[in-house]
Every structure is written in C-alpha cells, then in structure tokens.
Coordinates of C-alpha atoms in Angstrom, one line a residue:
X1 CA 0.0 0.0 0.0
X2 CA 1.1 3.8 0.0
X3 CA -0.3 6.8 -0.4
X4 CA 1.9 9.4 1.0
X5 CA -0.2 13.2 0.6
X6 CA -3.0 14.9 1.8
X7 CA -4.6 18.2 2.4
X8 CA -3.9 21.4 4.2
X9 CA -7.2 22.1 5.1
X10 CA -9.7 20.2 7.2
X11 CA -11.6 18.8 4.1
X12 CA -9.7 16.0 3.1
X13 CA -10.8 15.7 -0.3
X14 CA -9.7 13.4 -3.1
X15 CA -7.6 15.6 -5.3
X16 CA -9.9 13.9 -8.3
X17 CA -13.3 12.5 -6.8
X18 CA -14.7 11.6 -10.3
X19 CA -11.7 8.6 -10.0
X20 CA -12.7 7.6 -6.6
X21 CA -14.5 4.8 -5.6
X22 CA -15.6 4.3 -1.8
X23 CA -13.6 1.8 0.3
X24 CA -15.0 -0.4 3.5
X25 CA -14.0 -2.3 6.3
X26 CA -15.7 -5.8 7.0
X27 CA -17.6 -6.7 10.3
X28 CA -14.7 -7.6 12.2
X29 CA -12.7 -4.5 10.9
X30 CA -10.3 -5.9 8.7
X31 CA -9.7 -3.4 5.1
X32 CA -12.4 -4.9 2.5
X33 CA -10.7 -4.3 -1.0
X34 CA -13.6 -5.3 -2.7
X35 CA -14.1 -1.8 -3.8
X36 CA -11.3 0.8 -4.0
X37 CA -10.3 4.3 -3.7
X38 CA -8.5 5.2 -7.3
X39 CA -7.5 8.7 -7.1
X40 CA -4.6 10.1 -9.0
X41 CA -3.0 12.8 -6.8
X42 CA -0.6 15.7 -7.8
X43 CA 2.4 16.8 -6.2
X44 CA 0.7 19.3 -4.1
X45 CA 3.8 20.3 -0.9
X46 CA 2.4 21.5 2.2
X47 CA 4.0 23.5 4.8
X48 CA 3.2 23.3 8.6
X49 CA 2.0 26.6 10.2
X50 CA 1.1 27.7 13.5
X51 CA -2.1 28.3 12.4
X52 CA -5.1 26.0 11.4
X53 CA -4.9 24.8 7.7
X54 CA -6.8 26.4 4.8
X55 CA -10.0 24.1 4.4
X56 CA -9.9 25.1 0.6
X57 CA -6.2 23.4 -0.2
X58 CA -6.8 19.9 -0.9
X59 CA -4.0 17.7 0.2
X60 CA -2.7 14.6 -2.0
X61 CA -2.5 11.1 -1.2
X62 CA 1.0 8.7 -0.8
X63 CA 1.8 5.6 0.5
X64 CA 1.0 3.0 -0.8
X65 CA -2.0 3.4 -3.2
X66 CA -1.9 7.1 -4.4
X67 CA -2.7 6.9 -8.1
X68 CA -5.0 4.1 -7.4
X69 CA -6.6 1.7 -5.5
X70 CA -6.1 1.9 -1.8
X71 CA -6.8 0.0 0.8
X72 CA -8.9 0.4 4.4
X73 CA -6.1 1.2 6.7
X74 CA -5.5 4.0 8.8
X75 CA -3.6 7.3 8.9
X76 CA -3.9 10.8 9.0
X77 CA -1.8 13.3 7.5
X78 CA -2.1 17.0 8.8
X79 CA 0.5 19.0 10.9
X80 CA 0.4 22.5 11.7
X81 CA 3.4 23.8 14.0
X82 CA 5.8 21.7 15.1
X83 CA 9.1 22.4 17.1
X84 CA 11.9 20.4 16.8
X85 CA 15.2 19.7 17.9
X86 CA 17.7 17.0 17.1
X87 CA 20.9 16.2 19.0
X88 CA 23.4 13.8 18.0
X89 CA 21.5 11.1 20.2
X90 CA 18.5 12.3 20.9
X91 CA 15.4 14.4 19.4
X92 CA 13.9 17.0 21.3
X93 CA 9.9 17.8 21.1
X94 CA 7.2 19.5 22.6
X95 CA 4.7 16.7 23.2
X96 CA 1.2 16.6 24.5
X97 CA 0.7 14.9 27.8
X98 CA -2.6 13.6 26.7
X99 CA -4.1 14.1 23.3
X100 CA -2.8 15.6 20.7
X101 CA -5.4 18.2 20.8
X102 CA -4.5 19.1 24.7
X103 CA -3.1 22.4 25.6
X104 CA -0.9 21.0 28.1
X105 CA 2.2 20.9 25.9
X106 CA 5.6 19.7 28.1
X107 CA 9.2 19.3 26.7
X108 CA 9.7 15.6 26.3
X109 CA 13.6 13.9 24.9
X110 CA 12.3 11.0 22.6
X111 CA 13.5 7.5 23.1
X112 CA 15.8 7.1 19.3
X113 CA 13.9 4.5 18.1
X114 CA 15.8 3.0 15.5
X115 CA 19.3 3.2 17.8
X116 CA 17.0 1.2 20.4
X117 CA 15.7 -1.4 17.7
X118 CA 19.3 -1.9 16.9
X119 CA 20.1 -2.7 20.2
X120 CA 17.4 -5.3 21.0
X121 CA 18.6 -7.2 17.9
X122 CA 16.7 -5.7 15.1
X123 CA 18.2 -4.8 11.5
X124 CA 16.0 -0.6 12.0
X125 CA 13.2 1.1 13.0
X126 CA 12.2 3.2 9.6
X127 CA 9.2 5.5 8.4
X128 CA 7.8 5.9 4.8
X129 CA 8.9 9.4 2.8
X130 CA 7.9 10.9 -0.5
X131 CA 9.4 14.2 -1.8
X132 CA 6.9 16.3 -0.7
X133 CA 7.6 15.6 3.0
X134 CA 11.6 16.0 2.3
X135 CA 10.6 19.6 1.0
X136 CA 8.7 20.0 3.8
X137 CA 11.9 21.7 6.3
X138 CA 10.1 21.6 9.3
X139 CA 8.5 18.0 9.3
X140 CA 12.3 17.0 7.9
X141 CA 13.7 17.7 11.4
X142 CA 13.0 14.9 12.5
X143 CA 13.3 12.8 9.2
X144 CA 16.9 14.1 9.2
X145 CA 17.7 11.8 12.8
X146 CA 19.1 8.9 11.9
X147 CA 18.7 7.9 15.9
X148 CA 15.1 7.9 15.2
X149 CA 14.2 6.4 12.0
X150 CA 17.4 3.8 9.9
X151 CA 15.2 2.8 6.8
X152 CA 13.6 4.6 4.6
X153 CA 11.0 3.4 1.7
X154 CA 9.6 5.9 -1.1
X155 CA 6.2 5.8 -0.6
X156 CA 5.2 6.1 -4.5
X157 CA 8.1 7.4 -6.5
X158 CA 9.7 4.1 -7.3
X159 CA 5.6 3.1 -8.7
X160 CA 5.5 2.1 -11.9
X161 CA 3.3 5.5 -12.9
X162 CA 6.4 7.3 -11.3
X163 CA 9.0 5.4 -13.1
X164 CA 8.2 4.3 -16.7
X165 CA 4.8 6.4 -17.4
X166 CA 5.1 5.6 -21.1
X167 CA 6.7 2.3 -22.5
X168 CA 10.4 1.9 -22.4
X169 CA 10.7 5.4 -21.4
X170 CA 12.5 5.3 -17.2
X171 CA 12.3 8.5 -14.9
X172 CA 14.2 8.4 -11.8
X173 CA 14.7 12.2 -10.6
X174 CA 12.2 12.1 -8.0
X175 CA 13.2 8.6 -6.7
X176 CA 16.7 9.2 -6.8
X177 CA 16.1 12.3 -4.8
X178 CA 14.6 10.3 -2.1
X179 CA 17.8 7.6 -2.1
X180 CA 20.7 9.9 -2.6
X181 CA 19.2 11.9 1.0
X182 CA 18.2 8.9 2.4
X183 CA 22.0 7.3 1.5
X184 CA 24.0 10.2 3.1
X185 CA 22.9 9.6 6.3
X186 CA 23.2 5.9 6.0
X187 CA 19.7 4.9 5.9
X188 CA 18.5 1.7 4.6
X189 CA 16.2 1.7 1.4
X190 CA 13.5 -0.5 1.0
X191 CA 12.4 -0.1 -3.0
X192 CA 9.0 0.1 -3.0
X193 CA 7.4 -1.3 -5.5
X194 CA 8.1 -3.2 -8.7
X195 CA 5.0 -4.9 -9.6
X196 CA 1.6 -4.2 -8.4
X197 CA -2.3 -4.5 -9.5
X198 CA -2.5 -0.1 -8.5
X199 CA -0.8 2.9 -9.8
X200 CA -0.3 1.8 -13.1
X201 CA -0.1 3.8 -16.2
X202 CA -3.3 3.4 -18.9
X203 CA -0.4 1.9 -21.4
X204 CA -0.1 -1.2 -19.1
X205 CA -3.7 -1.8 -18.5
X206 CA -4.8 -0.8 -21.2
X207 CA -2.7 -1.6 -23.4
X208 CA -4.5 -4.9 -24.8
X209 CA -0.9 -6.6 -24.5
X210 CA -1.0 -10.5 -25.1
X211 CA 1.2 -12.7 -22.8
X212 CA 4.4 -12.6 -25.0
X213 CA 4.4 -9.0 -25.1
X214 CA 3.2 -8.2 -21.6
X215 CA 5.6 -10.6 -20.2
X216 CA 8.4 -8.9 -22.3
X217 CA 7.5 -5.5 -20.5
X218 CA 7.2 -6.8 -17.2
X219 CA 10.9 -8.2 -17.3
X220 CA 12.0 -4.8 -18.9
X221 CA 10.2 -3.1 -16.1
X222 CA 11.6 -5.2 -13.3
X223 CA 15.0 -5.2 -14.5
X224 CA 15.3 -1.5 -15.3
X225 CA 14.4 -0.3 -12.1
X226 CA 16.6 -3.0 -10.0
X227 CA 19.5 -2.5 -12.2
X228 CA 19.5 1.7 -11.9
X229 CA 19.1 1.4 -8.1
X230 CA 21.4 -2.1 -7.5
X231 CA 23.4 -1.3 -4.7
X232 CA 21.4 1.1 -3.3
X233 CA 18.3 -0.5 -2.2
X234 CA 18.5 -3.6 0.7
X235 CA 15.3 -5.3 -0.4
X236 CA 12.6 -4.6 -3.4
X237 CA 9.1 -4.9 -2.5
X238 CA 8.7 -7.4 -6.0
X239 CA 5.4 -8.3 -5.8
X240 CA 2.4 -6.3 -3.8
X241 CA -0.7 -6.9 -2.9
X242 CA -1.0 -10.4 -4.9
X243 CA -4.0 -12.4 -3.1
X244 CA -7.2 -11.9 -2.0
X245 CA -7.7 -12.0 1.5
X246 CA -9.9 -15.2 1.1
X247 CA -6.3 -16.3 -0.6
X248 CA -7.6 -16.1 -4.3
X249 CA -5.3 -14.5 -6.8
X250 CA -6.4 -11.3 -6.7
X251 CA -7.3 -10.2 -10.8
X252 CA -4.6 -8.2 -12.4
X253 CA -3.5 -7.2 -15.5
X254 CA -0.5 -9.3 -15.1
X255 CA -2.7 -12.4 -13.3
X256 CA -5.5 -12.1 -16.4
X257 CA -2.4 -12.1 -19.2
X258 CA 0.1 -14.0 -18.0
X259 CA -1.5 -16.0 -15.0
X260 CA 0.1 -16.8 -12.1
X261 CA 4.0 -17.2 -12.9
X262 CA 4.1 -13.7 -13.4
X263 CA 5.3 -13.8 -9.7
X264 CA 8.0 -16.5 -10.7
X265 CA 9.0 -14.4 -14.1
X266 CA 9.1 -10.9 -11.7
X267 CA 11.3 -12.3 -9.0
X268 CA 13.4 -14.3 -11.7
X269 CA 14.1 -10.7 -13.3
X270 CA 15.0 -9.1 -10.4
X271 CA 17.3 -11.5 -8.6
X272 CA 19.6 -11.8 -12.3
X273 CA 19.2 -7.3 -11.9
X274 CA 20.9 -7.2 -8.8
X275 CA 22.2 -10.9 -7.6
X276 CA 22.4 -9.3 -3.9
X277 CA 19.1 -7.6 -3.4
X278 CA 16.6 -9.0 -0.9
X279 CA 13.4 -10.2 -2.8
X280 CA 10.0 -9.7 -1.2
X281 CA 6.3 -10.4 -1.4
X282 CA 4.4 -7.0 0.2
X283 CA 0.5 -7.5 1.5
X284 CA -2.4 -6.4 3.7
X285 CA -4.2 -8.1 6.7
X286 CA -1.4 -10.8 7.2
X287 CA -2.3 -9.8 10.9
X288 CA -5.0 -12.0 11.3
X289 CA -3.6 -15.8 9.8
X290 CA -6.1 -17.6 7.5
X291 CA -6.0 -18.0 4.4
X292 CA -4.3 -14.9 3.4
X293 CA -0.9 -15.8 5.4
X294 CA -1.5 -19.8 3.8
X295 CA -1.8 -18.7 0.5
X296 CA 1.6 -17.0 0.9
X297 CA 3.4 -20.1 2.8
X298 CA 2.3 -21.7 -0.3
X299 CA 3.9 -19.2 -2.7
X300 CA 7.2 -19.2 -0.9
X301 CA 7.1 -23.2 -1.2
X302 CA 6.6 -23.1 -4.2
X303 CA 8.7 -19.8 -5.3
X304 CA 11.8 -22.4 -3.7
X305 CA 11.0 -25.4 -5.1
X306 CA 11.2 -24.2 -8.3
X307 CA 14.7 -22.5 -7.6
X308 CA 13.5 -18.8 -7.5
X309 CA 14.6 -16.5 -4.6
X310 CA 12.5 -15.0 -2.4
X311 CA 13.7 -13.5 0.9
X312 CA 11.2 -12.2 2.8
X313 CA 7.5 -11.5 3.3
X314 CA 6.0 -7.9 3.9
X315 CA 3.5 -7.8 6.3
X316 CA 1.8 -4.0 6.1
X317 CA -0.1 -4.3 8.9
X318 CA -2.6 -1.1 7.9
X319 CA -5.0 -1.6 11.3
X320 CA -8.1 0.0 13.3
X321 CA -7.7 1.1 16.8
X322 CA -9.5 -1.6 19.2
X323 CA -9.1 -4.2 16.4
X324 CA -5.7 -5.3 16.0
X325 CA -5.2 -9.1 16.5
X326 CA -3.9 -10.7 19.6
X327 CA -0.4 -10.8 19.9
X328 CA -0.4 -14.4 19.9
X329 CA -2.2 -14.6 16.7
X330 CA 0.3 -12.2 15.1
X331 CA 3.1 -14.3 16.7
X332 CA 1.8 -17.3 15.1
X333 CA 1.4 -15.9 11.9
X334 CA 5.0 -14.1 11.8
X335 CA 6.2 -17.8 12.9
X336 CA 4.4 -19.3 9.9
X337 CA 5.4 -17.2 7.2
X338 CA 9.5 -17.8 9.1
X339 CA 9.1 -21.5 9.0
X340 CA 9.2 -21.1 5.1
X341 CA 12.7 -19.9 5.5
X342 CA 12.1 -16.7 4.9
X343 CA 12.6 -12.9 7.0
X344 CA 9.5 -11.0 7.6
X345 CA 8.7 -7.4 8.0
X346 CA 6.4 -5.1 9.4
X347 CA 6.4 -2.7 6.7
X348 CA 3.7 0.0 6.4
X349 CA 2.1 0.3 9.9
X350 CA -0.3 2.3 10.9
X351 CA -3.3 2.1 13.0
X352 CA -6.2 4.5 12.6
X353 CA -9.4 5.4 14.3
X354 CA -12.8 6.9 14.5
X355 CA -12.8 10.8 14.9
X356 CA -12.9 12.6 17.1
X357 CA -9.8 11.6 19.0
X358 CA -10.0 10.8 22.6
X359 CA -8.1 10.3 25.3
X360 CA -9.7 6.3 25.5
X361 CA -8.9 5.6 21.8
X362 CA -5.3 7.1 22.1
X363 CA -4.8 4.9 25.3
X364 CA -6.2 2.2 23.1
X365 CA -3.9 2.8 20.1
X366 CA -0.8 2.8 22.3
X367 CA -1.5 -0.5 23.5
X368 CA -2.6 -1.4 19.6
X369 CA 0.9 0.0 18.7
X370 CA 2.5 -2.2 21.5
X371 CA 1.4 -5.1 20.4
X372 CA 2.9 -5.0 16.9
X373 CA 5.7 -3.9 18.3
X374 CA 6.1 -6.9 20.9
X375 CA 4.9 -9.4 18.7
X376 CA 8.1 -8.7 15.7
X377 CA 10.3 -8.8 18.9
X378 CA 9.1 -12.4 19.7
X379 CA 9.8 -13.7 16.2
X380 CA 13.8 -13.5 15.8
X381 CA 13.3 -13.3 11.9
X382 CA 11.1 -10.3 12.4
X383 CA 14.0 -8.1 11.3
X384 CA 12.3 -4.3 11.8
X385 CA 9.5 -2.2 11.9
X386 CA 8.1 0.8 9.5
X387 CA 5.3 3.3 10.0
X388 CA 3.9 4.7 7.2
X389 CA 5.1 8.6 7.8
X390 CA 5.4 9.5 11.7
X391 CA 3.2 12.1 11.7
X392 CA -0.7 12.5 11.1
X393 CA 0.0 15.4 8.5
X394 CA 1.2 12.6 6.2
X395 CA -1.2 10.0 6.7
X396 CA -3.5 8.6 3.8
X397 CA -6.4 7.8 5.7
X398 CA -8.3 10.8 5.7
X399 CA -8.8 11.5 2.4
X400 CA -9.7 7.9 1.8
X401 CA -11.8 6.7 4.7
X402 CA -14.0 9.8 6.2
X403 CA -14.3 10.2 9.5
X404 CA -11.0 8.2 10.1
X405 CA -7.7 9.2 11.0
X406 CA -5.5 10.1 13.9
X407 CA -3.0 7.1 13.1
X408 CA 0.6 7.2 13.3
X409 CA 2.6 7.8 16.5
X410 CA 3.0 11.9 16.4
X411 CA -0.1 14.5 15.3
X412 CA -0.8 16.6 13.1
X413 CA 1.3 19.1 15.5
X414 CA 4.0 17.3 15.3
X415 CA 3.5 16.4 18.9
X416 CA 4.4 12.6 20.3
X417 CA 1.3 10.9 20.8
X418 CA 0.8 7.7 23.1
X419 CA 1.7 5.8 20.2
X420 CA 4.8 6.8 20.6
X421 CA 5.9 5.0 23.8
X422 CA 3.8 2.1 23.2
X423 CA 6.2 1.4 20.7
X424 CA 9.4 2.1 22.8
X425 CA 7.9 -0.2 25.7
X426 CA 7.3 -2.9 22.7
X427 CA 10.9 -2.2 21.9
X428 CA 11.7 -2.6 25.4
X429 CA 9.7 -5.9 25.7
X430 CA 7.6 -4.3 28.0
X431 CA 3.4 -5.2 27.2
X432 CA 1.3 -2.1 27.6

C-alpha cells in the first residue's frame, strides 16, 4: 500500500473525486478491497504553520496506493506547527501529555527509536517518505535523525506510474532524490514497489498486450528499475498486494495475461538485476492468519521449489484502533510465514481510528501500537518495523476513509502521541 499526501485544510478531499470509488472495512474490521479508492494525486507540498490549515487546499495522497486503489487502513496526514530539535543522540519535542489536541504541551527527549531497535537485535526502525515531506523543512527535522528512524521506503516514486509512465521510457529524478538523502545519512532503502495491481499507467492496463508481449514488458520493467538502483536499495518490494484475502489471486492485469507465474518471471528478473538484493512479497491483513498468510506459505514453497529467490515477506499491517489481532495470533502468523525460510517485515504500519480523537482511543492505540511492536520482537526473523510517515500530516487515511484518521505515533502538530511510547515499551519488551 502507499499513499503518502493529503490536504492542508480540514476537508480532506480526493484531489480527483470523479476517480474515486468508496472503500469499506468488514464486520470484524479488517480493510475490505472489494471496492477501492483510485484517485490520481498531484504533487501538491504543504507547509506546517502555526495556524489551522486552509479548508480550501486539498492535500494529495502517498503511501501505498496514491494513483489508485487503496486500501482500508488508517492514517492521518495533517500537521500545523511543530518544534523540533535533534541532537546527536537524541530528538527533542514538545509533546502533549494527553491528546494531541491538549493544551498541556511539556518538553519531552524522545527514546531514538531505530538506535534502540538496533540494540534489542533488530536490523532498523524506519518510516515511509515521499518528496513532498523532504521539502517540507520543518517535518524534515525529525526525518533528518538517523537515531530515530534507519530505513527509509519511497512511498510512491519508485511506482510504476512514477517510473516508466510511457513504455520503455525510465524517470528516476524524484526517486533518486529520495535515495541519494536517504543514502547520506546511512539509511536503509527499501524499494517500493516493482509490480503491483495499483498505480499503473493506462499503457499497461490498457494496453490490450498478449502474454508474450506483456511478459516482455514486465521483465524490462523489473529489470530496469533493480539495475538503476542495484546497490542502493537492501530489499525490493517485488510483488504487492497479490492475493485476495480469502487467498484467491487477486485479478490483475498481469494475473488475467500471463496467470500466475508472473510472480515467478518478476522475482526471476529481479534477482539476475541485482544478484544481492533481498526479494519480497508485500501485503495487507497478514495480521490476522487464515487464508491470506496460507496462500503465501504456499507461494514461498513453491517460489523455492522451483529455484527462485525469495527473501522475505512484507507484512503492512494497515489496522483499526480496538481491532488489532492478539499478539499471539500475530506471533503465530510471523512464525508461519518464518518457517518457510524466509525474514519477515512489518512494513507499512499504521493504526487509525474513529474521529474525534480521545483520550480512550489514544490509550487504546498505544497499547494497539505495543502489540505490533512486541509481537516482531518475539519472532527473531522479524527483522524491523516501519510506520507509514510518523506524523498525522502525512497519513493517507483521511482522504480515503471519512471520518477516520489520527494514526501514526505523532499528530498533526507534530507532537508525540501515546503511540509513541507504546512502541518504545514494545521495543523494550515491555506489554502495555
């Protein structure tokens, strides 16, 4: 998933609402992709004030589905002033005592997260960035600590609409941006992502490509983009999003043409790209086991069997406040997933609720926050942890599911939330 933008103002809007379709959760909260939120969004920068936001500047969406389809999660990007400090080991904010919305506001040192990860065995503790954000100075304070946040994954500007908008024809300025900042502090880069059912440009789907040539274009795709960033980026994102969450292949261009080895041909291409990469399968709801986490146990049996690399599986762990699985049941499904022989991730988390935000539901989320946390501790192969921007400014959620938001461990203010120290305590392998 991704979708990385939103609005200044505080009607978070589509930035085109004749492409959008309405998105749902099920009963028992988990995202319902049945229907999906396809909105192409422009590369609208927003600057934090002191002041409320303009409700008439409509914010843009990234993370993981910008340009297209995107799934129930929860976020919330807004952010209005925001002081920060950064030391060589620590950062420095003014955080809320209670909500985010309290005018209680005490000096807090933050707990470097990603230093800490390190330290309990952990490969990073990393946060999702698009370019907007980096040209955003004061919400880069904190982006700029390498103490708080080790990896880093572009949250649409490695996309194939970002990359290769018409055939055979590769842009990599706005990606490159991201990994040549994210390099010089010595950040990890998780490429994100090579092949995926969204944020595709009409030539692909449209294009009316038989299997021949569509599989010609998918390897030229795949091994363009790993060959211009081998080197640079730890592990690619290969495939996103694949199954259903019944475990059905979930109907793609790629799955309608060339049927289900276009998983094998992808990760084929990029392993002979870059023989040193880490290869991974990216999806939703692998929180809750079933068939979802099955279907990919099977894939990785049968990605190995036939001599095809795959390293690890992404788990993106886009969840509702009050709803998050047990931590036994994410245990068990990390463990799963492991026994195949392969890493696993937590790699897009955030967990969002129902507006208004209260002091219950913040208490709620950083126990929900916690639990994440504690449960990739458990699981040895569990190698790191990555929210989906830090702070509600950036979150996709709002324009995308209405009324929801409030989801990622500092506000819109730039202020630490509860979040935050749910997930130091999870760090700490303390439970909340």
């Amino acid at each position: 998933m991704s979708l990385l933008y939103s609005s200044t103002g505080q009607e978070k809007l589509p930035a085109h609402p004749e492409r959008c379709a309405i998105v749902g959760t099920t009963g028992t909260g988990r995202l319902d992709m049945t229907t999906a939120f396809n909105c192409l969004t422009p590369s609208t920068t927003v600057s934090p004030t002191s002041t409320s936001r303009s409700s008439s500047t409509s914010r843009s969406s990234s993370t993981s589905r910008s340009s297209s389809t995107s799934r129930t999660s929860s976020t919330t990007r807004s952010i209005s002033s925001s002081r920060a400090t950064t030391s060589s080991t620590r950062t420095t904010v003014s955080s809320s005592s209670t909500r985010s919305s309290s005018s209680a506001i005490s000096t807090s040192t933050l707990t470097p997260l990603h230093d800490l990860a390190k330290s309990v065995g952990k490969q990073y503790f990393g946060v999702a960035v698009d370019t907007n954000e980096l040209a955003n100075a004061t919400y880069k304070v904190l982006l700029d600590n390498t103490h708080l946040f080790g990896q880093i994954t572009p949250g649409n500007k490695m996309k194939w609409d970002a990359t290769e908008p018409s055939r055979n024809s590769f842009s990599y300025s706005a990606a490159d941006a991201i990994v040549t900042w994210a390099l010089g502090g010595g950040r990890e880069i998780r490429g994100h992502t090579l092949v995926w059912h969204s944020q595709l440009p009409s030539w692909v789907t449209s294009g009316g490509f038989n299997n021949a040539t569509l599989v010609s274009i998918l390897q030229n795709h795949v091994t363009n983009l790993v060959t211009h960033f081998s080197g640079q980026v730890k592990t690619w994102d290969v495939v996103n999003e694949i199954f259903n969450d019944d475990g059905t292949w979930r109907t793609s261009v790629f799955y309608t043409t060339i049927g289900e080895y276009f998983v094998d041909i992808a990760f084929r291409a990029a392993a002979a790209a870059d023989p040193n990469v880490g290869l991974a399968a990216n999806d939703y709801n692998l929180d809750y086991g079933g068939s979802k986490v099955t279907a990919y146990v099977n894939l990785v049996n049968g990605l190995k069997s036939r001599g095809v690399k795959i390293t690890q599986v992404g788990s993106q762990a886009h969840l509702i406040v009050g709803s998050v699985p047990s931590y036994s049941t994410l245990v068990t499904g990390f463990q799963s997933l492991v026994a195949t022989g392969v890493d696993v991730a937590v790699t897009e988390l955030d967990i969002r609720m129902t507006l208004p935000v209260t002091d219950a539901l913040l208490a709620q989320q950083k126990k929900d926050y916690n639990t994440v946390v504690r449960a990739c501790m458990a699981v040895s192969r569990c190698i790191g942890v990555t929210i989906w921007a830090y702070s509600d400014y950036y979150s996709w959620i709002p324009s995308v599911f209405s009324g929801q938001g409030a989801a990622l461990p500092w506000d819109e203010h730039l202020q630490v939330k509860p979040a935050f120290y749910g997930i130091v305590d999870g760090l700490n392998g303390i439970t909340d």
